[in-house]
Amino acid sequence: MDSLQKETCVGENCAKLRLSWPVASGPESAEKINLAIRDQMALLIQTGEDPAEFDSLVQRYFKSFEDFKSEFSDSHGGWEIEAEGKVSYESDSTLSIYFTQSSFLGGAHPNSTVSFMNFNANSGEFLSLDQLVLDEDSLLELAERKFKEFHEVAEVVSIQDDGRFFLPETGFFLPNAMGFKDGKFWIIYVPYEIGPYVMGYTELEFTPEELKGIVRW
């Protein structure tokens, strides 16, 4: 594991950054994994629209805080970003890293998100959705069924007609956060992805028996 903890204050208000992430060691494939994890950690602390290298984003975060306090000297409260990546699954063929992030940069409430990165454990290559999911149609069908159970949608009512969810014209969809942890496959919808903030997370878990031949274990 590697970590970064840093804090800067303007008066009594402080900006804090707390980060931790796993570091692979061994053959050349480890470097591919480490670079991808570093890029993901950079994404989790990105506060503007322009991407940049990890170290530059750290500097930009604290500079933005100082500039904000300088421009709005009467504002109260601090900023905080906390992000962690950890190994959540490892088999002979597949490696999953699970990321959690919470941030408060002012506003009505803090924000949070989770994500996965899935790798070929032998080559270190990042696994795209097509490589991770072997049968997307079957996974979508199973996810929709479990989603309805999670939110107690009546069997005779479609998710589209329920009225609580954000759905495109194409209908139900798989989220960005999919991967392995605790020996199961997880499909996680984060706040605002398919419903309002107050709905929170929708976390659907599947056993190896449920998804045999459907995802890469």
PDB file of C-alpha atoms in Angstrom:
ATOM      1  CA  MET A   1       0.000   0.000   0.000  1.00  0.00           C
ATOM      2  CA  ASP A   2       1.002   3.593  -0.628  1.00  0.00           C
ATOM      3  CA  SER A   3      -0.660   6.694   0.753  1.00  0.00           C
ATOM      4  CA  LEU A   4      -0.738  10.464   0.725  1.00  0.00           C
ATOM      5  CA  GLN A   5      -2.058  12.688   3.490  1.00  0.00           C
ATOM      6  CA  LYS A   6      -1.812  16.419   3.141  1.00  0.00           C
ATOM      7  CA  GLU A   7      -3.508  19.469   4.587  1.00  0.00           C
ATOM      8  CA  THR A   8      -3.340  23.201   4.045  1.00  0.00           C
ATOM      9  CA  CYS A   9      -5.238  25.877   5.980  1.00  0.00           C
ATOM     10  CA  VAL A  10      -6.422  29.405   5.370  1.00  0.00           C
ATOM     11  CA  GLY A  11      -7.213  30.798   8.777  1.00  0.00           C
ATOM     12  CA  GLU A  12      -9.313  28.220  10.624  1.00  0.00           C
ATOM     13  CA  ASN A  13     -10.532  26.522   7.445  1.00  0.00           C
ATOM     14  CA  CYS A  14      -8.520  23.671   5.960  1.00  0.00           C
ATOM     15  CA  ALA A  15      -8.376  21.588   2.824  1.00  0.00           C
ATOM     16  CA  LYS A  16      -7.555  17.929   3.490  1.00  0.00           C
ATOM     17  CA  LEU A  17      -6.507  15.134   1.179  1.00  0.00           C
ATOM     18  CA  ARG A  18      -6.344  11.512   2.386  1.00  0.00           C
ATOM     19  CA  LEU A  19      -5.491   8.870  -0.204  1.00  0.00           C
ATOM     20  CA  SER A  20      -4.363   5.244  -0.127  1.00  0.00           C
ATOM     21  CA  TRP A  21      -3.939   2.677  -2.879  1.00  0.00           C
ATOM     22  CA  PRO A  22      -2.381  -0.756  -3.496  1.00  0.00           C
ATOM     23  CA  VAL A  23       0.957  -1.171  -5.269  1.00  0.00           C
ATOM     24  CA  ALA A  24       1.728  -4.268  -7.320  1.00  0.00           C
ATOM     25  CA  SER A  25       5.211  -5.755  -7.348  1.00  0.00           C
ATOM     26  CA  GLY A  26       6.886  -8.423  -9.425  1.00  0.00           C
ATOM     27  CA  PRO A  27       7.095  -8.826 -13.203  1.00  0.00           C
ATOM     28  CA  GLU A  28       6.615  -6.216 -15.905  1.00  0.00           C
ATOM     29  CA  SER A  29       2.832  -6.618 -15.706  1.00  0.00           C
ATOM     30  CA  ALA A  30       2.890  -5.011 -12.254  1.00  0.00           C
ATOM     31  CA  GLU A  31       3.940  -1.685 -13.754  1.00  0.00           C
ATOM     32  CA  LYS A  32       0.901  -1.679 -16.050  1.00  0.00           C
ATOM     33  CA  ILE A  33      -1.365  -2.207 -13.043  1.00  0.00           C
ATOM     34  CA  ASN A  34       0.368   0.495 -10.998  1.00  0.00           C
ATOM     35  CA  LEU A  35       0.088   3.069 -13.792  1.00  0.00           C
ATOM     36  CA  ALA A  36      -3.620   2.331 -14.219  1.00  0.00           C
ATOM     37  CA  ILE A  37      -4.265   2.600 -10.476  1.00  0.00           C
ATOM     38  CA  ARG A  38      -2.374   5.894 -10.345  1.00  0.00           C
ATOM     39  CA  ASP A  39      -4.526   7.237 -13.184  1.00  0.00           C
ATOM     40  CA  GLN A  40      -7.673   6.180 -11.351  1.00  0.00           C
ATOM     41  CA  MET A  41      -6.552   7.902  -8.145  1.00  0.00           C
ATOM     42  CA  ALA A  42      -5.921  11.041 -10.210  1.00  0.00           C
ATOM     43  CA  LEU A  43      -9.463  10.823 -11.550  1.00  0.00           C
ATOM     44  CA  LEU A  44     -10.833  10.583  -8.007  1.00  0.00           C
ATOM     45  CA  ILE A  45      -9.196  13.849  -6.951  1.00  0.00           C
ATOM     46  CA  GLN A  46      -9.883  15.777 -10.157  1.00  0.00           C
ATOM     47  CA  THR A  47     -11.859  18.903  -9.236  1.00  0.00           C
ATOM     48  CA  GLY A  48     -11.960  20.607 -12.639  1.00  0.00           C
ATOM     49  CA  GLU A  49     -12.699  19.628 -16.196  1.00  0.00           C
ATOM     50  CA  ASP A  50      -9.099  19.468 -17.399  1.00  0.00           C
ATOM     51  CA  PRO A  51      -7.283  16.173 -16.704  1.00  0.00           C
ATOM     52  CA  ALA A  52      -3.687  16.217 -15.512  1.00  0.00           C
ATOM     53  CA  GLU A  53      -1.026  14.056 -13.922  1.00  0.00           C
ATOM     54  CA  PHE A  54      -1.544  12.912 -10.330  1.00  0.00           C
ATOM     55  CA  ASP A  55       0.989  15.285  -8.734  1.00  0.00           C
ATOM     56  CA  SER A  56      -0.352  18.249 -10.688  1.00  0.00           C
ATOM     57  CA  LEU A  57      -3.909  17.496  -9.572  1.00  0.00           C
ATOM     58  CA  VAL A  58      -2.811  17.408  -5.928  1.00  0.00           C
ATOM     59  CA  GLN A  59      -1.241  20.845  -6.323  1.00  0.00           C
ATOM     60  CA  ARG A  60      -4.285  22.132  -8.218  1.00  0.00           C
ATOM     61  CA  TYR A  61      -6.648  20.973  -5.454  1.00  0.00           C
ATOM     62  CA  PHE A  62      -4.902  22.990  -2.757  1.00  0.00           C
ATOM     63  CA  LYS A  63      -4.359  25.989  -5.046  1.00  0.00           C
ATOM     64  CA  SER A  64      -8.084  26.011  -5.905  1.00  0.00           C
ATOM     65  CA  PHE A  65      -8.941  26.016  -2.199  1.00  0.00           C
ATOM     66  CA  GLU A  66      -6.587  28.901  -1.483  1.00  0.00           C
ATOM     67  CA  ASP A  67      -7.896  30.877  -4.457  1.00  0.00           C
ATOM     68  CA  PHE A  68     -11.500  30.282  -3.369  1.00  0.00           C
ATOM     69  CA  LYS A  69     -10.830  31.467   0.172  1.00  0.00           C
ATOM     70  CA  SER A  70      -9.006  34.507  -1.170  1.00  0.00           C
ATOM     71  CA  GLU A  71     -11.903  35.451  -3.444  1.00  0.00           C
ATOM     72  CA  PHE A  72     -14.634  34.616  -0.920  1.00  0.00           C
ATOM     73  CA  SER A  73     -13.019  35.564   2.358  1.00  0.00           C
ATOM     74  CA  ASP A  74     -16.341  35.433   4.246  1.00  0.00           C
ATOM     75  CA  SER A  75     -16.987  31.785   3.348  1.00  0.00           C
ATOM     76  CA  HIS A  76     -16.754  29.232   6.127  1.00  0.00           C
ATOM     77  CA  GLY A  77     -15.855  25.580   6.165  1.00  0.00           C
ATOM     78  CA  GLY A  78     -13.148  23.467   4.636  1.00  0.00           C
ATOM     79  CA  TRP A  79     -12.719  21.025   1.798  1.00  0.00           C
ATOM     80  CA  GLU A  80     -11.957  17.351   2.048  1.00  0.00           C
ATOM     81  CA  ILE A  81     -11.339  14.474  -0.357  1.00  0.00           C
ATOM     82  CA  GLU A  82     -10.781  10.945   0.895  1.00  0.00           C
ATOM     83  CA  ALA A  83     -10.163   8.097  -1.555  1.00  0.00           C
ATOM     84  CA  GLU A  84      -9.009   4.520  -1.132  1.00  0.00           C
ATOM     85  CA  GLY A  85      -8.229   1.687  -3.491  1.00  0.00           C
ATOM     86  CA  LYS A  86      -7.802  -1.869  -2.281  1.00  0.00           C
ATOM     87  CA  VAL A  87      -7.471  -5.329  -3.752  1.00  0.00           C
ATOM     88  CA  SER A  88     -10.944  -6.849  -3.531  1.00  0.00           C
ATOM     89  CA  TYR A  89     -10.496 -10.057  -5.554  1.00  0.00           C
ATOM     90  CA  GLU A  90      -7.681 -12.117  -7.008  1.00  0.00           C
ATOM     91  CA  SER A  91      -7.815 -15.387  -8.936  1.00  0.00           C
ATOM     92  CA  ASP A  92      -5.409 -17.076 -11.333  1.00  0.00           C
ATOM     93  CA  SER A  93      -6.849 -14.999 -14.188  1.00  0.00           C
ATOM     94  CA  THR A  94      -8.553 -11.915 -12.753  1.00  0.00           C
ATOM     95  CA  LEU A  95      -7.647  -9.116 -10.352  1.00  0.00           C
ATOM     96  CA  SER A  96     -10.113  -6.496  -9.055  1.00  0.00           C
ATOM     97  CA  ILE A  97      -9.311  -3.202  -7.342  1.00  0.00           C
ATOM     98  CA  TYR A  98     -12.214  -1.538  -5.503  1.00  0.00           C
ATOM     99  CA  PHE A  99     -12.166   2.242  -5.088  1.00  0.00           C
ATOM    100  CA  THR A 100     -14.180   4.392  -2.707  1.00  0.00           C
ATOM    101  CA  GLN A 101     -14.205   8.177  -2.705  1.00  0.00           C
ATOM    102  CA  SER A 102     -15.950  10.849  -0.669  1.00  0.00           C
ATOM    103  CA  SER A 103     -15.576  14.583  -1.080  1.00  0.00           C
ATOM    104  CA  PHE A 104     -16.934  17.822   0.277  1.00  0.00           C
ATOM    105  CA  LEU A 105     -16.082  21.007  -1.606  1.00  0.00           C
ATOM    106  CA  GLY A 106     -18.900  23.123  -0.207  1.00  0.00           C
ATOM    107  CA  GLY A 107     -22.478  22.807  -1.342  1.00  0.00           C
ATOM    108  CA  ALA A 108     -25.550  21.167   0.118  1.00  0.00           C
ATOM    109  CA  HIS A 109     -24.029  17.794   0.917  1.00  0.00           C
ATOM    110  CA  PRO A 110     -20.882  15.709   0.461  1.00  0.00           C
ATOM    111  CA  ASN A 111     -20.566  13.462  -2.582  1.00  0.00           C
ATOM    112  CA  SER A 112     -19.332   9.909  -2.800  1.00  0.00           C
ATOM    113  CA  THR A 113     -18.724   7.246  -5.406  1.00  0.00           C
ATOM    114  CA  VAL A 114     -17.332   3.753  -5.844  1.00  0.00           C
ATOM    115  CA  SER A 115     -15.681   2.097  -8.821  1.00  0.00           C
ATOM    116  CA  PHE A 116     -13.801  -1.021  -9.884  1.00  0.00           C
ATOM    117  CA  MET A 117     -10.773  -1.662 -12.024  1.00  0.00           C
ATOM    118  CA  ASN A 118     -10.463  -5.216 -13.323  1.00  0.00           C
ATOM    119  CA  PHE A 119      -7.228  -6.634 -14.714  1.00  0.00           C
ATOM    120  CA  ASN A 120      -5.867  -9.719 -16.381  1.00  0.00           C
ATOM    121  CA  ALA A 121      -3.858 -11.053 -13.438  1.00  0.00           C
ATOM    122  CA  ASN A 122      -1.167 -12.511 -15.702  1.00  0.00           C
ATOM    123  CA  SER A 123      -0.578  -9.742 -18.248  1.00  0.00           C
ATOM    124  CA  GLY A 124      -1.581  -6.728 -16.158  1.00  0.00           C
ATOM    125  CA  GLU A 125      -3.880  -5.516 -18.946  1.00  0.00           C
ATOM    126  CA  PHE A 126      -7.027  -3.629 -17.974  1.00  0.00           C
ATOM    127  CA  LEU A 127     -10.151  -5.644 -18.725  1.00  0.00           C
ATOM    128  CA  SER A 128     -12.749  -3.836 -20.807  1.00  0.00           C
ATOM    129  CA  LEU A 129     -16.442  -4.583 -20.376  1.00  0.00           C
ATOM    130  CA  ASP A 130     -16.332  -6.958 -23.346  1.00  0.00           C
ATOM    131  CA  GLN A 131     -13.470  -8.887 -21.740  1.00  0.00           C
ATOM    132  CA  LEU A 132     -15.004  -8.931 -18.260  1.00  0.00           C
ATOM    133  CA  VAL A 133     -18.572  -9.803 -19.247  1.00  0.00           C
ATOM    134  CA  LEU A 134     -18.881 -12.917 -21.405  1.00  0.00           C
ATOM    135  CA  ASP A 135     -22.667 -12.717 -21.929  1.00  0.00           C
ATOM    136  CA  GLU A 136     -23.929  -9.142 -21.576  1.00  0.00           C
ATOM    137  CA  ASP A 137     -27.545  -9.909 -22.462  1.00  0.00           C
ATOM    138  CA  SER A 138     -27.814 -12.534 -19.729  1.00  0.00           C
ATOM    139  CA  LEU A 139     -26.125 -10.272 -17.186  1.00  0.00           C
ATOM    140  CA  LEU A 140     -28.482  -7.411 -18.047  1.00  0.00           C
ATOM    141  CA  GLU A 141     -31.504  -9.673 -17.599  1.00  0.00           C
ATOM    142  CA  LEU A 142     -30.297 -10.974 -14.226  1.00  0.00           C
ATOM    143  CA  ALA A 143     -29.349  -7.473 -13.060  1.00  0.00           C
ATOM    144  CA  GLU A 144     -32.769  -6.072 -13.975  1.00  0.00           C
ATOM    145  CA  ARG A 145     -34.497  -8.855 -12.050  1.00  0.00           C
ATOM    146  CA  LYS A 146     -32.360  -8.296  -8.959  1.00  0.00           C
ATOM    147  CA  PHE A 147     -32.704  -4.503  -9.298  1.00  0.00           C
ATOM    148  CA  LYS A 148     -36.502  -4.843  -9.109  1.00  0.00           C
ATOM    149  CA  GLU A 149     -36.172  -7.023  -6.016  1.00  0.00           C
ATOM    150  CA  PHE A 150     -33.780  -4.544  -4.377  1.00  0.00           C
ATOM    151  CA  HIS A 151     -36.176  -1.623  -4.879  1.00  0.00           C
ATOM    152  CA  GLU A 152     -39.319  -3.680  -4.347  1.00  0.00           C
ATOM    153  CA  VAL A 153     -40.764  -2.926  -7.758  1.00  0.00           C
ATOM    154  CA  ALA A 154     -43.937  -4.937  -8.259  1.00  0.00           C
ATOM    155  CA  GLU A 155     -43.580  -7.869 -10.622  1.00  0.00           C
ATOM    156  CA  VAL A 156     -46.298  -6.513 -12.928  1.00  0.00           C
ATOM    157  CA  VAL A 157     -44.678  -3.029 -13.097  1.00  0.00           C
ATOM    158  CA  SER A 158     -41.719  -2.263 -15.361  1.00  0.00           C
ATOM    159  CA  ILE A 159     -38.775  -0.265 -14.089  1.00  0.00           C
ATOM    160  CA  GLN A 160     -39.591   2.375 -16.715  1.00  0.00           C
ATOM    161  CA  ASP A 161     -43.153   2.753 -15.444  1.00  0.00           C
ATOM    162  CA  ASP A 162     -42.182   2.821 -11.762  1.00  0.00           C
ATOM    163  CA  GLY A 163     -41.265   6.508 -12.016  1.00  0.00           C
ATOM    164  CA  ARG A 164     -38.440   6.604  -9.458  1.00  0.00           C
ATOM    165  CA  PHE A 165     -35.523   5.939 -11.768  1.00  0.00           C
ATOM    166  CA  PHE A 166     -33.470   7.801 -14.365  1.00  0.00           C
ATOM    167  CA  LEU A 167     -33.562   5.727 -17.519  1.00  0.00           C
ATOM    168  CA  PRO A 168     -32.536   6.524 -21.099  1.00  0.00           C
ATOM    169  CA  GLU A 169     -34.874   5.821 -24.001  1.00  0.00           C
ATOM    170  CA  THR A 170     -33.088   2.505 -24.454  1.00  0.00           C
ATOM    171  CA  GLY A 171     -34.292   1.367 -21.014  1.00  0.00           C
ATOM    172  CA  PHE A 172     -32.467  -0.414 -18.203  1.00  0.00           C
ATOM    173  CA  PHE A 173     -28.664  -0.426 -18.354  1.00  0.00           C
ATOM    174  CA  LEU A 174     -25.576  -1.777 -16.620  1.00  0.00           C
ATOM    175  CA  PRO A 175     -23.648   0.738 -14.479  1.00  0.00           C
ATOM    176  CA  ASN A 176     -20.019   1.804 -14.633  1.00  0.00           C
ATOM    177  CA  ALA A 177     -19.104   0.103 -11.342  1.00  0.00           C
ATOM    178  CA  MET A 178     -18.881  -3.649 -11.875  1.00  0.00           C
ATOM    179  CA  GLY A 179     -16.306  -5.999 -10.432  1.00  0.00           C
ATOM    180  CA  PHE A 180     -15.429  -8.546  -7.781  1.00  0.00           C
ATOM    181  CA  LYS A 181     -15.220  -8.328  -4.012  1.00  0.00           C
ATOM    182  CA  ASP A 182     -15.859 -10.698  -1.121  1.00  0.00           C
ATOM    183  CA  GLY A 183     -15.885 -13.635  -3.528  1.00  0.00           C
ATOM    184  CA  LYS A 184     -18.887 -12.279  -5.451  1.00  0.00           C
ATOM    185  CA  PHE A 185     -19.558 -10.176  -8.533  1.00  0.00           C
ATOM    186  CA  TRP A 186     -21.019  -6.743  -7.784  1.00  0.00           C
ATOM    187  CA  ILE A 187     -23.076  -4.375  -9.916  1.00  0.00           C
ATOM    188  CA  ILE A 188     -23.291  -0.977  -8.199  1.00  0.00           C
ATOM    189  CA  TYR A 189     -25.302   2.070  -9.236  1.00  0.00           C
ATOM    190  CA  VAL A 190     -23.961   5.214  -7.546  1.00  0.00           C
ATOM    191  CA  PRO A 191     -26.091   8.230  -6.525  1.00  0.00           C
ATOM    192  CA  TYR A 192     -27.492  10.168  -9.509  1.00  0.00           C
ATOM    193  CA  GLU A 193     -26.598   7.365 -11.956  1.00  0.00           C
ATOM    194  CA  ILE A 194     -30.037   5.773 -12.036  1.00  0.00           C
ATOM    195  CA  GLY A 195     -31.883   7.660  -9.310  1.00  0.00           C
ATOM    196  CA  PRO A 196     -31.800  10.809  -7.130  1.00  0.00           C
ATOM    197  CA  TYR A 197     -29.196  11.406  -4.427  1.00  0.00           C
ATOM    198  CA  VAL A 198     -31.592  10.403  -1.642  1.00  0.00           C
ATOM    199  CA  MET A 199     -31.906   6.935  -3.189  1.00  0.00           C
ATOM    200  CA  GLY A 200     -28.263   6.267  -2.346  1.00  0.00           C
ATOM    201  CA  TYR A 201     -26.443   3.251  -3.727  1.00  0.00           C
ATOM    202  CA  THR A 202     -28.006   0.245  -5.406  1.00  0.00           C
ATOM    203  CA  GLU A 203     -25.633  -2.661  -4.706  1.00  0.00           C
ATOM    204  CA  LEU A 204     -26.452  -5.948  -6.401  1.00  0.00           C
ATOM    205  CA  GLU A 205     -24.352  -9.026  -5.565  1.00  0.00           C
ATOM    206  CA  PHE A 206     -24.087 -12.290  -7.478  1.00  0.00           C
ATOM    207  CA  THR A 207     -22.493 -15.589  -6.533  1.00  0.00           C
ATOM    208  CA  PRO A 208     -20.233 -17.576  -8.871  1.00  0.00           C
ATOM    209  CA  GLU A 209     -23.068 -20.086  -9.305  1.00  0.00           C
ATOM    210  CA  GLU A 210     -25.447 -17.359 -10.523  1.00  0.00           C
ATOM    211  CA  LEU A 211     -23.005 -16.008 -13.069  1.00  0.00           C
ATOM    212  CA  LYS A 212     -21.170 -19.115 -14.223  1.00  0.00           C
ATOM    213  CA  GLY A 213     -20.227 -18.572 -17.850  1.00  0.00           C
ATOM    214  CA  ILE A 214     -21.582 -15.012 -17.781  1.00  0.00           C
ATOM    215  CA  VAL A 215     -18.597 -13.120 -16.314  1.00  0.00           C
ATOM    216  CA  ARG A 216     -14.881 -13.881 -16.139  1.00  0.00           C
ATOM    217  CA  TRP A 217     -13.963 -15.199 -12.678  1.00  0.00           C
TER     218      TRP A 217
END
